[in-house]
């Protein structure tokens, strides 16, 4: 069942800086806080 | 005095913008060096082995890596045309892009960490336009801004 | 008199910074163009790959998904929420507009 995301982090292949993935990883580590 | 204050604020704003743009330029320099180094490595390996690696062991750029523990249960839904994937994980994961992977593989000669041997610095400088070589030297000396 | 001198000094400094910034913009545009050509040049594109051993050497995790997708593919990660069974569910959506996405499962063991 797909989650109804309150917010979602996005990243674009070859278009976004690696930092956006670091932000996603940090959000996941913090359990979405 | 008021004009002086405004100009000082303007100067700070420009300094901040220049610092950010230098970091972005450094990141692009690392990308170019890592990419060219990877291409050279694979070309030499194929010439030595006289064949490319098996197709099912090769991951072409651009790619990302999703890294999780072996206990994670992954549920995956794929659209018929394979243009859309939905992954559900019951555990945490990490995502890294190909630039990060190439750095971890040492393809940027450790420039991102400010650790680069003299020999490697020579090779790295040949992989960028002459005008940008001072940035490579700076990074080798550990001056890379970690702003990004 | 002192403040007037300071103003002149700041104006000269800002003019220098403007030249520096313009130079950086130009160098960045040149490099982006160069990287784009590298990615599109068939002779280098053919060798722009890593192997599963490279990935296993680079990461500690035991289960690795290598997702190969065309430039511009959108990745979306919703903030994890509690699933029905009280367990956190983590999700990754991938959407391509130009070519199919390929996923390789690399199981270290």
XYZ file of N, CA and C in Angstrom:
870
model
N 0.888 -1.175 0.000
C 0.000 0.000 0.000
C 0.918 1.214 0.000
N 0.686 2.099 -0.923
C 1.639 3.232 -0.982
C 1.286 4.216 0.136
N 2.337 4.782 0.715
C 2.125 5.706 1.837
C 1.547 7.005 1.294
N 0.722 7.665 2.059
C 0.304 9.024 1.618
C 1.328 9.958 2.248
N 2.357 10.318 1.452
C 3.478 11.054 2.068
C 3.040 12.447 2.534
N 3.363 12.736 3.831
C 3.105 14.110 4.284
C 4.063 15.007 3.512
N 5.321 14.612 3.393
C 6.212 15.325 2.466
C 7.114 14.258 1.851
N 7.678 14.566 0.702
C 8.579 13.608 0.074
C 9.829 14.345 -0.357
N 10.963 13.668 -0.241
C 12.238 14.230 -0.686
C 12.469 13.730 -2.107
N 12.975 14.576 -2.977
C 13.187 14.144 -4.369
C 14.649 14.340 -4.767
N 15.011 13.583 -5.796
C 16.375 13.658 -6.363
C 16.244 13.336 -7.834
N 17.010 14.050 -8.680
C 16.930 13.799 -10.117
C 18.263 13.213 -10.601
N 18.199 12.061 -11.319
C 19.437 11.444 -11.827
C 20.199 12.453 -12.678
N 21.506 12.571 -12.368
C 22.431 13.449 -13.128
C 22.065 14.925 -13.002
N 20.939 15.229 -12.383
C 20.575 16.660 -12.320
C 20.764 17.263 -10.944
N 20.570 16.430 -9.921
C 20.621 16.977 -8.552
C 22.014 16.778 -7.964
N 22.427 17.668 -7.037
C 23.717 17.475 -6.355
C 23.628 16.300 -5.379
N 24.779 15.654 -5.130
C 24.805 14.490 -4.218
C 24.246 14.867 -2.851
N 24.337 16.159 -2.520
C 23.883 16.583 -1.189
C 22.410 16.245 -0.957
N 21.609 16.248 -2.023
C 20.188 15.939 -1.830
C 20.004 14.508 -1.344
N 20.908 13.615 -1.785
C 20.813 12.233 -1.284
C 21.280 12.173 0.168
N 22.291 13.009 0.495
C 22.723 13.039 1.916
C 21.565 13.493 2.794
N 20.781 14.466 2.312
C 19.616 14.935 3.097
C 18.605 13.804 3.272
N 18.383 13.029 2.199
C 17.434 11.905 2.283
C 17.941 10.881 3.299
N 19.237 10.560 3.213
C 19.807 9.559 4.142
C 19.682 10.033 5.587
N 19.899 11.328 5.779
C 19.805 11.849 7.150
C 18.356 11.740 7.647
N 17.419 12.073 6.759
C 15.995 11.994 7.137
C 15.622 10.559 7.491
N 16.102 9.586 6.696
C 15.786 8.173 6.959
C 16.394 7.755 8.298
N 17.672 8.157 8.525
C 18.333 7.781 9.785
C 17.559 8.328 10.976
N 17.029 9.541 10.813
C 16.314 10.149 11.948
C 14.875 9.639 12.011
N 14.603 8.611 11.183
C 13.281 7.992 11.265
C 12.189 8.940 10.828
N 12.593 9.870 9.940
C 11.545 10.703 9.371
C 11.166 11.851 10.290
N 12.036 12.119 11.293
C 11.686 13.226 12.203
C 11.806 14.519 11.401
N 28.258 57.002 6.125
C 28.384 55.814 7.013
C 27.351 54.776 6.588
N 26.115 55.256 6.275
C 25.061 54.335 5.813
C 25.499 53.635 4.535
N 26.074 54.388 3.605
C 26.527 53.781 2.345
C 27.611 52.745 2.625
N 28.449 53.060 3.571
C 29.525 52.144 3.958
C 28.946 50.824 4.448
N 27.934 50.924 5.278
C 27.291 49.704 5.811
C 26.675 48.886 4.677
N 25.960 49.573 3.786
C 25.302 48.846 2.670
C 26.347 48.137 1.812
N 27.460 48.839 1.544
C 28.503 48.228 0.699
C 29.131 47.024 1.387
N 29.302 47.126 2.685
C 29.896 46.003 3.439
C 28.972 44.791 3.361
N 27.663 45.047 3.482
C 26.687 43.933 3.401
C 26.745 43.302 2.008
N 26.828 44.149 0.997
C 26.903 43.678 -0.391
C 28.140 42.841 -0.597
N 29.251 43.295 0.019
C 30.528 42.563 -0.108
C 30.404 41.182 0.519
N 29.782 41.102 1.685
C 29.609 39.804 2.365
C 28.766 38.863 1.517
N 27.681 39.432 0.930
C 26.806 38.581 0.113
C 27.591 37.997 -1.058
N 28.408 38.840 -1.690
C 29.192 38.351 -2.846
C 30.216 37.316 -2.403
N 30.856 37.551 -1.270
C 31.854 36.577 -0.776
C 31.194 35.218 -0.555
N 29.982 35.232 0.034
C 29.248 33.984 0.304
C 28.924 33.271 -0.997
N 28.450 34.051 -1.989
C 28.090 33.458 -3.293
C 29.321 32.869 -3.958
N 30.434 33.569 -3.894
C 31.675 33.080 -4.533
C 32.131 31.797 -3.863
N 32.008 31.742 -2.532
C 32.427 30.528 -1.814
C 31.592 29.342 -2.267
N 30.272 29.555 -2.400
C 29.377 28.467 -2.807
C 29.705 28.030 -4.239
N 29.952 28.997 -5.114
C 30.239 28.656 -6.526
C 31.579 27.943 -6.658
N 32.537 28.314 -5.797
C 33.825 27.603 -5.845
C 33.646 26.149 -5.442
N 32.782 25.930 -4.453
C 32.531 24.538 -4.022
C 31.859 23.756 -5.130
N 30.890 24.399 -5.800
C 30.223 23.698 -6.904
C 31.224 23.383 -8.005
N 32.137 24.314 -8.290
C 33.138 24.091 -9.342
C 34.058 22.949 -8.939
N 34.448 22.929 -7.665
C 35.308 21.838 -7.183
C 34.592 20.489 -7.355
N 33.301 20.461 -7.029
C 32.524 19.210 -7.154
C 32.503 18.755 -8.607
N 32.332 19.706 -9.534
C 32.309 19.347 -10.966
C 33.683 18.866 -11.420
N 34.734 19.466 -10.899
C 36.100 19.035 -11.246
C 36.307 17.596 -10.779
N 35.845 17.297 -9.573
C 35.973 15.918 -9.048
C 35.208 14.945 -9.945
N 34.022 15.365 -10.377
C 33.212 14.499 -11.245
C 33.955 14.199 -12.539
N 34.527 15.250 -13.133
C 35.208 15.050 -14.426
C 36.420 14.137 -14.255
N 37.192 14.376 -13.212
C 38.394 13.550 -12.966
C 37.993 12.095 -12.730
N 36.976 11.892 -11.883
C 36.556 10.521 -11.545
C 36.036 9.806 -12.791
N 35.262 10.520 -13.596
C 34.667 9.898 -14.790
C 35.763 9.501 -15.783
N 36.687 10.434 -16.039
C 37.746 10.132 -17.022
C 38.643 8.996 -16.516
N 38.878 9.003 -15.194
C 39.734 7.963 -14.603
C 39.068 6.597 -14.736
N 37.757 6.566 -14.510
C 36.989 5.306 -14.629
C 37.052 4.782 -16.061
N 36.838 5.672 -17.028
C 36.867 5.270 -18.449
C 38.251 4.702 -18.795
N 39.313 5.374 -18.313
C 40.680 4.879 -18.607
C 40.888 3.496 -17.985
N 40.423 3.345 -16.742
C 40.617 2.062 -16.038
C 39.923 0.936 -16.799
N 38.670 1.190 -17.205
C 37.908 0.123 -17.868
C 38.488 -0.183 -19.248
N 38.930 0.875 -19.934
C 39.497 0.661 -21.274
C 40.748 -0.222 -21.161
N 41.628 0.097 -20.180
C 42.849 -0.709 -20.003
C 42.499 -2.148 -19.603
N 41.521 -2.280 -18.712
C 41.149 -3.636 -18.236
C 40.638 -4.471 -19.415
N 39.820 -3.855 -20.261
C 39.280 -4.623 -21.396
C 40.383 -4.991 -22.379
N 41.371 -4.060 -22.532
C 42.475 -4.389 -23.455
C 43.289 -5.552 -22.880
N 43.505 -5.506 -21.542
C 44.284 -6.592 -20.912
C 43.540 -7.926 -21.016
N 42.232 -7.884 -20.658
C 41.462 -9.141 -20.643
C 40.988 -9.536 -22.045
N 41.224 -8.632 -22.987
C 40.786 -8.864 -24.378
C 39.285 -9.135 -24.490
N 38.513 -8.675 -23.478
C 37.053 -8.797 -23.581
C 36.427 -7.908 -22.499
N 35.166 -7.464 -22.738
C 34.480 -6.697 -21.693
C 34.032 -7.630 -20.575
N 33.711 -7.090 -19.393
C 33.211 -7.952 -18.309
C 31.835 -8.503 -18.670
N 31.406 -9.616 -18.040
C 30.088 -10.200 -18.343
C 28.981 -9.149 -18.154
N 28.017 -9.132 -19.058
C 26.981 -8.075 -19.066
C 26.240 -8.002 -17.740
N 26.019 -9.178 -17.088
C 25.188 -9.095 -15.864
C 26.010 -8.702 -14.639
N 27.272 -8.295 -14.861
C 28.060 -7.819 -13.702
C 28.369 -6.333 -13.844
N 27.799 -5.711 -14.894
C 28.173 -4.321 -15.215
C 27.027 -3.370 -14.881
N 27.379 -2.251 -14.209
C 26.374 -1.234 -13.851
C 26.764 0.068 -14.533
N 25.960 0.467 -15.535
C 26.313 1.648 -16.339
C 25.907 2.948 -15.630
N 26.710 3.987 -15.810
C 26.330 5.317 -15.304
C 25.224 5.848 -16.207
N 24.293 6.702 -15.743
C 24.124 7.099 -14.346
C 23.367 6.042 -13.556
N 23.738 5.914 -12.291
C 23.053 4.953 -11.423
C 23.038 5.493 -9.992
N 22.209 4.875 -9.175
C 22.279 5.117 -7.718
C 22.370 3.744 -7.050
N 22.863 3.746 -5.834
C 22.952 2.506 -5.066
C 22.065 2.675 -3.833
N 21.163 1.713 -3.622
C 20.378 1.692 -2.376
C 20.991 0.578 -1.518
N 21.422 0.937 -0.326
C 22.224 0.067 0.513
C 21.429 -0.224 1.785
N 21.168 -1.512 2.067
C 20.406 -1.825 3.280
C 20.912 -3.146 3.866
N 20.394 -3.474 5.049
C 20.911 -4.695 5.703
C 20.258 -5.928 5.063
N 20.886 -7.099 5.299
C 20.343 -8.314 4.641
C 19.030 -8.750 5.281
N 18.727 -8.181 6.490
C 17.460 -8.588 7.129
C 16.282 -7.799 6.556
N 16.559 -6.792 5.755
C 15.474 -5.943 5.241
C 14.631 -6.716 4.234
N 13.294 -6.636 4.409
C 12.386 -7.234 3.424
C 12.026 -6.129 2.432
N 12.277 -6.397 1.151
C 12.019 -5.371 0.127
C 10.878 -5.868 -0.758
N 9.854 -5.010 -0.863
C 8.712 -5.349 -1.723
C 8.785 -4.398 -2.925
N 8.724 -4.957 -4.135
C 8.949 -4.089 -5.304
C 7.808 -4.220 -6.300
N 7.261 -3.100 -6.725
C 6.224 -3.110 -7.785
C 6.808 -2.396 -8.987
N 6.583 -2.979 -10.178
C 7.171 -2.412 -11.404
C 6.065 -2.222 -12.435
N 6.076 -1.050 -13.084
C 5.072 -0.839 -14.155
C 5.458 -1.697 -15.357
N 4.505 -2.003 -16.188
C 4.773 -2.911 -17.329
C 5.888 -2.396 -18.220
N 5.935 -1.068 -18.412
C 6.965 -0.526 -19.332
C 8.298 -0.269 -18.611
N 8.355 -0.624 -17.300
C 9.582 -0.439 -16.488
C 9.986 1.036 -16.374
N 9.048 1.920 -16.563
C 9.365 3.345 -16.376
C 9.119 3.769 -14.941
N 8.435 2.906 -14.167
C 8.102 3.297 -12.800
C 8.322 2.124 -11.843
N 9.023 2.391 -10.765
C 9.272 1.363 -9.731
C 8.808 1.928 -8.401
N 8.218 1.021 -7.569
C 7.881 1.412 -6.201
C 8.491 0.367 -5.266
N 9.420 0.820 -4.395
C 10.043 -0.113 -3.439
C 9.499 0.183 -2.058
N 9.111 -0.846 -1.331
C 8.769 -0.710 0.088
C 9.779 -1.507 0.901
N 10.363 -0.842 1.923
C 11.362 -1.490 2.786
C 10.790 -1.544 4.201
N 11.089 -2.612 4.916
C 10.634 -2.616 6.326
C 11.790 -2.224 7.241
N 12.835 -1.656 6.646
C 13.988 -1.265 7.458
C 14.643 -0.039 6.798
N 15.569 0.586 7.535
C 16.191 1.788 6.961
C 17.093 1.421 5.780
N 17.380 2.404 4.972
C 18.296 2.209 3.840
C 19.081 3.506 3.642
N 20.108 3.434 2.788
C 20.861 4.637 2.401
C 20.907 4.684 0.880
N 20.954 5.853 0.328
C 21.037 6.004 -1.131
C 22.290 6.804 -1.459
N 23.063 6.334 -2.438
C 24.277 7.049 -2.868
C 24.278 7.128 -4.387
N 24.775 8.270 -4.907
C 24.791 8.374 -6.378
C 26.130 7.914 -6.929
N 26.235 7.868 -8.266
C 27.427 7.295 -8.892
C 28.674 8.123 -8.578
N 28.529 9.439 -8.426
C 29.710 10.262 -8.103
C 30.287 9.819 -6.764
N 29.399 9.590 -5.800
C 29.832 9.129 -4.465
C 30.528 7.773 -4.573
N 29.962 6.887 -5.403
C 30.557 5.547 -5.552
C 31.960 5.669 -6.158
N 32.097 6.515 -7.195
C 33.414 6.660 -7.851
C 34.440 7.217 -6.873
N 33.997 8.158 -6.010
C 34.923 8.693 -4.996
C 35.364 7.572 -4.056
N 34.388 6.754 -3.620
C 34.719 5.642 -2.697
C 35.683 4.650 -3.367
N 35.575 4.562 -4.691
C 36.454 3.632 -5.424
C 37.836 4.238 -5.637
N 38.000 5.516 -5.228
C 39.311 6.169 -5.377
C 39.510 6.775 -6.749
N 38.433 6.882 -7.522
C 38.565 7.390 -8.893
C 38.902 8.885 -8.924
N 38.655 9.589 -7.793
C 39.008 11.031 -7.739
C 40.341 11.206 -7.017
N 41.129 10.136 -6.893
C 42.478 10.180 -6.284
C 42.464 10.738 -4.853
N 41.325 10.701 -4.176
C 41.306 11.189 -2.785
C 41.325 12.713 -2.692
N 41.152 13.395 -3.823
C 41.163 14.876 -3.815
C 40.060 15.412 -2.907
N 38.896 14.684 -2.873
C 37.760 15.180 -2.069
C 38.124 15.174 -0.588
N 39.134 14.425 -0.231
C 39.538 14.349 1.187
C 40.809 15.151 1.425
N 41.309 15.793 0.354
C 42.544 16.554 0.510
C 43.742 15.637 0.695
N 43.549 14.353 0.260
C 44.673 13.411 0.365
C 45.000 12.913 -1.037
N 46.135 13.349 -1.568
C 46.445 12.953 -2.938
C 47.958 12.946 -3.088
N 48.540 11.872 -3.627
C 50.009 11.828 -3.753
C 50.453 12.756 -4.894
N 51.752 13.071 -4.899
C 52.292 13.966 -5.937
C 52.055 13.343 -7.318
N 52.303 12.040 -7.380
C 52.139 11.326 -8.663
C 50.692 11.421 -9.150
N 49.770 11.158 -8.200
C 48.340 11.180 -8.573
C 47.917 12.596 -8.960
N 48.471 13.603 -8.264
C 48.120 14.994 -8.579
C 48.510 15.310 -10.024
N 49.660 14.787 -10.448
C 50.103 15.027 -11.829
C 49.056 14.456 -12.807
N 48.629 13.230 -12.511
C 47.650 12.575 -13.419
C 46.329 13.338 -13.384
N 45.898 13.709 -12.173
C 44.595 14.389 -12.026
C 44.583 15.683 -12.837
N 45.714 16.416 -12.812
C 45.731 17.706 -13.514
C 45.609 17.528 -15.035
N 46.057 16.356 -15.523
C 45.957 16.142 -16.983
C 44.496 15.881 -17.403
N 43.635 15.632 -16.402
C 42.244 15.267 -16.737
C 41.296 16.473 -16.747
N 41.874 17.693 -16.476
C 41.006 18.888 -16.487
C 41.655 19.951 -17.371
N 40.840 20.928 -17.850
C 41.409 22.003 -18.675
C 42.485 22.775 -17.883
N 43.464 23.326 -18.582
C 44.601 24.014 -17.933
C 44.115 25.060 -16.937
N 43.086 25.810 -17.327
C 42.619 26.944 -16.495
C 42.141 26.464 -15.131
N 41.775 25.187 -15.035
C 41.209 24.689 -13.758
C 42.236 23.949 -12.923
N 43.459 23.796 -13.449
C 44.453 23.015 -12.704
C 44.787 23.617 -11.334
N 44.790 24.952 -11.192
C 45.044 25.484 -9.836
C 44.041 24.985 -8.800
N 42.781 24.782 -9.236
C 41.774 24.272 -8.279
C 42.141 22.855 -7.828
N 42.676 22.061 -8.780
C 43.040 20.673 -8.445
C 44.165 20.691 -7.419
N 45.148 21.577 -7.657
C 46.276 21.676 -6.713
C 45.776 22.080 -5.334
N 44.852 23.060 -5.326
C 44.272 23.520 -4.056
C 43.589 22.359 -3.331
N 42.805 21.592 -4.076
C 42.070 20.473 -3.436
C 43.065 19.447 -2.893
N 44.127 19.212 -3.651
C 45.121 18.210 -3.214
C 45.732 18.650 -1.890
N 45.739 19.996 -1.705
C 46.305 20.491 -0.444
C 45.226 20.624 0.625
N 44.065 20.012 0.330
C 43.051 19.931 1.392
C 42.217 21.159 1.546
N 42.142 22.008 0.466
C 41.409 23.281 0.642
C 39.975 23.151 0.189
N 39.537 21.870 -0.100
C 38.188 21.789 -0.671
C 37.171 22.278 0.350
N 36.233 23.146 -0.114
C 35.197 23.631 0.809
C 34.161 22.517 0.933
N 33.841 22.180 2.173
C 32.815 21.133 2.345
C 31.432 21.756 2.365
N 31.274 22.898 1.683
C 29.960 23.556 1.769
C 28.874 22.659 1.192
N 29.224 21.979 0.071
C 28.159 21.143 -0.538
C 28.257 19.751 0.071
N 36.375 61.991 6.308
C 37.354 61.618 5.273
C 37.618 60.117 5.319
N 37.726 59.597 6.568
C 38.018 58.163 6.752
C 36.906 57.299 6.157
N 35.644 57.695 6.457
C 34.510 56.899 5.956
C 34.479 56.966 4.429
N 34.775 58.129 3.880
C 34.775 58.246 2.406
C 35.809 57.313 1.800
N 36.981 57.239 2.454
C 38.026 56.328 1.925
C 37.543 54.872 1.992
N 36.866 54.557 3.120
C 36.342 53.178 3.318
C 35.361 52.847 2.196
N 34.504 53.819 1.869
C 33.511 53.590 0.795
C 34.217 53.290 -0.519
N 35.263 54.084 -0.825
C 35.982 53.854 -2.098
C 36.622 52.465 -2.112
N 37.180 52.094 -0.949
C 37.842 50.786 -0.831
C 36.835 49.659 -1.074
N 35.673 49.805 -0.449
C 34.639 48.755 -0.580
C 34.176 48.652 -2.031
N 34.024 49.805 -2.684
C 33.564 49.777 -4.086
C 34.578 49.031 -4.957
N 35.849 49.287 -4.706
C 36.912 48.610 -5.500
C 36.890 47.109 -5.216
N 36.699 46.744 -3.954
C 36.665 45.327 -3.559
C 35.488 44.612 -4.212
N 34.336 45.292 -4.195
C 33.127 44.681 -4.793
C 33.325 44.501 -6.293
N 34.007 45.447 -6.918
C 34.279 45.316 -8.363
C 35.155 44.087 -8.623
N 36.165 43.879 -7.762
C 37.017 42.666 -7.888
C 36.186 41.401 -7.747
N 35.333 41.396 -6.730
C 34.509 40.194 -6.471
C 33.592 39.922 -7.656
N 33.123 40.968 -8.285
C 32.232 40.796 -9.457
C 32.989 40.081 -10.578
N 34.251 40.484 -10.783
C 35.065 39.837 -11.831
C 35.298 38.361 -11.460
N 35.619 38.125 -10.178
C 35.848 36.741 -9.704
C 34.610 35.886 -9.949
N 33.455 36.421 -9.601
C 32.211 35.637 -9.725
C 31.911 35.332 -11.190
N 32.168 36.317 -12.063
C 31.904 36.105 -13.493
C 32.809 34.987 -14.024
N 34.059 35.005 -13.555
C 35.043 33.975 -13.967
C 34.572 32.594 -13.523
N 34.087 32.511 -12.294
C 33.602 31.226 -11.757
C 32.409 30.725 -12.566
N 31.488 31.636 -12.882
C 30.306 31.233 -13.680
C 30.745 30.650 -15.017
N 31.743 31.285 -15.633
C 32.196 30.835 -16.957
C 32.868 29.463 -16.847
N 33.732 29.326 -15.821
C 34.444 28.048 -15.648
C 33.460 26.922 -15.363
N 32.440 27.221 -14.566
C 31.442 26.202 -14.214
C 30.681 25.779 -15.474
N 30.286 26.754 -16.294
C 29.530 26.432 -17.525
C 30.390 25.586 -18.463
N 31.691 25.947 -18.574
C 32.601 25.180 -19.453
C 32.690 23.732 -18.989
N 32.839 23.568 -17.680
C 33.030 22.220 -17.120
C 31.752 21.391 -17.271
N 30.613 22.024 -17.062
C 29.344 21.282 -17.218
C 29.206 20.807 -18.661
N 29.620 21.655 -19.595
C 29.571 21.306 -21.023
C 30.506 20.136 -21.301
N 31.683 20.211 -20.700
C 32.690 19.157 -20.923
C 32.189 17.820 -20.383
N 31.580 17.831 -19.200
C 31.063 16.587 -18.596
C 29.921 16.042 -19.451
N 29.097 16.957 -19.964
C 27.966 16.526 -20.815
C 28.509 15.821 -22.069
N 29.556 16.423 -22.681
C 30.150 15.793 -23.876
C 30.710 14.417 -23.529
N 31.383 14.331 -22.384
C 31.959 13.026 -21.977
C 30.873 11.972 -21.872
N 29.740 12.380 -21.247
C 28.632 11.417 -21.054
C 28.020 11.006 -22.382
N 28.110 11.910 -23.386
C 27.451 11.599 -24.668
C 28.421 11.022 -25.701
N 29.732 11.149 -25.441
C 30.730 10.664 -26.416
C 30.757 9.132 -26.422
N 30.366 8.494 -27.550
C 30.272 7.024 -27.588
C 31.572 6.333 -27.148
N 32.719 6.922 -27.489
C 33.996 6.227 -27.177
C 34.226 6.185 -25.660
N 33.722 7.166 -24.910
C 33.938 7.082 -23.453
C 32.695 6.505 -22.775
N 31.525 6.731 -23.384
C 30.286 6.230 -22.806
C 30.336 4.717 -22.640
N 30.985 4.066 -23.610
C 31.052 2.598 -23.633
C 31.798 2.070 -22.411
N 32.695 2.898 -21.865
C 33.507 2.436 -20.717
C 33.038 3.053 -19.386
N 31.856 3.720 -19.434
C 31.435 4.396 -18.185
C 30.568 3.454 -17.358
N 31.211 2.464 -16.746
C 30.481 1.491 -15.914
C 31.336 1.085 -14.713
N 30.677 0.556 -13.706
C 31.396 -0.086 -12.592
C 30.917 -1.537 -12.557
N 31.647 -2.392 -11.841
C 31.235 -3.799 -11.765
C 30.646 -4.077 -10.375
N 30.020 -5.234 -10.231
C 29.420 -5.543 -8.913
C 30.516 -5.653 -7.852
N 31.738 -6.059 -8.279
C 32.814 -6.096 -7.266
C 33.144 -4.690 -6.762
N 33.163 -3.721 -7.710
C 33.433 -2.323 -7.289
C 32.420 -1.903 -6.218
N 31.147 -2.249 -6.462
C 30.077 -1.826 -5.534
C 30.256 -2.521 -4.187
N 30.537 -3.839 -4.225
C 30.706 -4.566 -2.952
C 31.899 -4.033 -2.179
N 32.965 -3.636 -2.908
C 34.131 -3.074 -2.199
C 33.825 -1.698 -1.613
N 32.871 -0.995 -2.207
C 32.631 0.397 -1.780
C 31.623 0.499 -0.639
N 30.793 -0.565 -0.466
C 29.747 -0.444 0.551
C 29.758 -1.627 1.517
N 29.381 -1.334 2.774
C 29.372 -2.380 3.793
C 28.066 -3.142 3.809
N 26.954 -2.518 3.393
C 25.642 -3.161 3.514
C 25.637 -4.511 2.792
N 24.720 -5.406 3.214
C 24.717 -6.741 2.611
C 23.792 -6.840 1.423
N 22.790 -5.981 1.400
C 21.877 -6.024 0.251
C 21.991 -4.696 -0.470
N 22.344 -4.751 -1.728
C 22.560 -3.519 -2.487
C 21.695 -3.570 -3.744
N 20.956 -2.482 -3.979
C 20.199 -2.371 -5.228
C 20.926 -1.362 -6.092
N 21.348 -1.781 -7.294
C 21.964 -0.819 -8.229
C 20.864 -0.426 -9.210
N 20.483 0.862 -9.195
C 19.386 1.336 -10.052
C 19.981 2.142 -11.197
N 19.882 1.593 -12.407
C 20.388 2.321 -13.585
C 19.191 2.956 -14.291
N 19.276 4.285 -14.474
C 18.119 4.984 -15.064
C 18.635 6.159 -15.878
N 17.884 6.598 -16.883
C 18.347 7.708 -17.732
C 18.383 9.020 -16.943
N 19.253 9.945 -17.392
C 19.309 11.267 -16.755
C 17.910 11.858 -16.712
N 17.622 12.518 -15.605
C 16.298 13.150 -15.485
C 15.295 12.288 -14.766
N 15.648 10.994 -14.549
C 14.723 10.120 -13.797
C 14.525 10.695 -12.398
N 13.269 10.698 -11.958
C 12.943 11.309 -10.662
C 12.904 10.229 -9.589
N 13.616 10.445 -8.497
C 13.551 9.559 -7.321
C 12.811 10.316 -6.230
N 11.905 9.616 -5.552
C 11.120 10.286 -4.508
C 11.098 9.398 -3.268
N 11.394 10.004 -2.122
C 11.399 9.248 -0.849
C 10.457 9.955 0.109
N 9.257 9.402 0.341
C 8.350 10.030 1.298
C 8.904 9.893 2.722
N 8.522 10.827 3.570
C 8.924 10.710 4.983
C 8.279 9.427 5.527
N 9.096 8.532 6.152
C 8.555 7.251 6.613
C 7.393 7.470 7.590
N 6.367 6.661 7.462
C 5.249 6.743 8.405
C 4.967 5.364 8.961
N 4.226 5.341 10.037
C 3.879 4.052 10.645
C 2.963 3.283 9.691
N 3.326 1.991 9.436
C 2.421 1.138 8.649
C 1.282 0.658 9.552
N 0.396 -0.177 8.999
C -0.780 -0.640 9.755
C -0.351 -1.486 10.949
N 0.778 -2.239 10.770
C 1.185 -3.150 11.863
C 2.115 -2.457 12.868
N 2.090 -1.095 12.869
C 2.908 -0.386 13.866
C 4.373 -0.368 13.518
N 4.701 -0.931 12.333
C 6.113 -0.920 11.940
C 6.320 0.216 10.935
N 7.502 0.858 11.012
C 7.771 1.964 10.080
C 7.945 1.398 8.671
N 7.330 2.083 7.707
C 7.520 1.651 6.321
C 8.327 2.707 5.590
N 9.364 2.238 4.894
C 10.231 3.154 4.144
C 9.997 2.897 2.658
N 9.891 3.976 1.889
C 9.490 3.803 0.496
C 10.422 4.574 -0.450
N 10.632 4.022 -1.652
C 11.370 4.728 -2.716
C 10.555 4.601 -4.004
N 10.231 5.756 -4.587
C 9.539 5.741 -5.891
C 10.516 6.191 -6.966
N 10.485 5.534 -8.115
C 11.345 5.932 -9.237
C 10.463 6.132 -10.456
N 10.665 7.267 -11.151
C 9.831 7.522 -12.337
C 10.691 8.065 -13.469
N 10.738 7.313 -14.564
C 11.524 7.739 -15.734
C 10.572 8.244 -16.813
N 11.057 9.187 -17.622
C 10.200 9.686 -18.715
C 10.800 9.368 -20.070
N 12.007 8.758 -20.073
C 12.630 8.621 -21.404
C 13.060 7.199 -21.745
N 13.312 6.366 -20.711
C 13.740 4.990 -21.038
C 13.467 4.107 -19.823
N 13.376 2.787 -20.049
C 13.078 1.900 -18.907
C 14.181 1.972 -17.845
N 13.802 1.692 -16.620
C 14.755 1.661 -15.488
C 15.196 0.215 -15.309
N 16.496 0.029 -15.007
C 16.981 -1.326 -14.731
C 17.481 -1.395 -13.285
N 17.155 -2.478 -12.629
C 17.595 -2.623 -11.230
C 18.345 -3.944 -11.099
N 19.535 -3.863 -10.483
C 20.325 -5.081 -10.246
C 20.398 -5.291 -8.735
N 19.973 -6.498 -8.294
C 20.061 -6.819 -6.860
C 21.422 -7.457 -6.621
N 22.219 -6.864 -5.731
C 23.550 -7.431 -5.422
C 23.490 -7.919 -3.988
N 23.516 -9.262 -3.852
C 23.436 -9.828 -2.502
C 24.826 -10.317 -2.141
N 25.492 -9.609 -1.252
C 26.917 -9.872 -0.982
C 27.187 -11.358 -0.790
N 26.307 -12.055 -0.064
C 26.610 -13.472 0.173
C 26.528 -14.238 -1.137
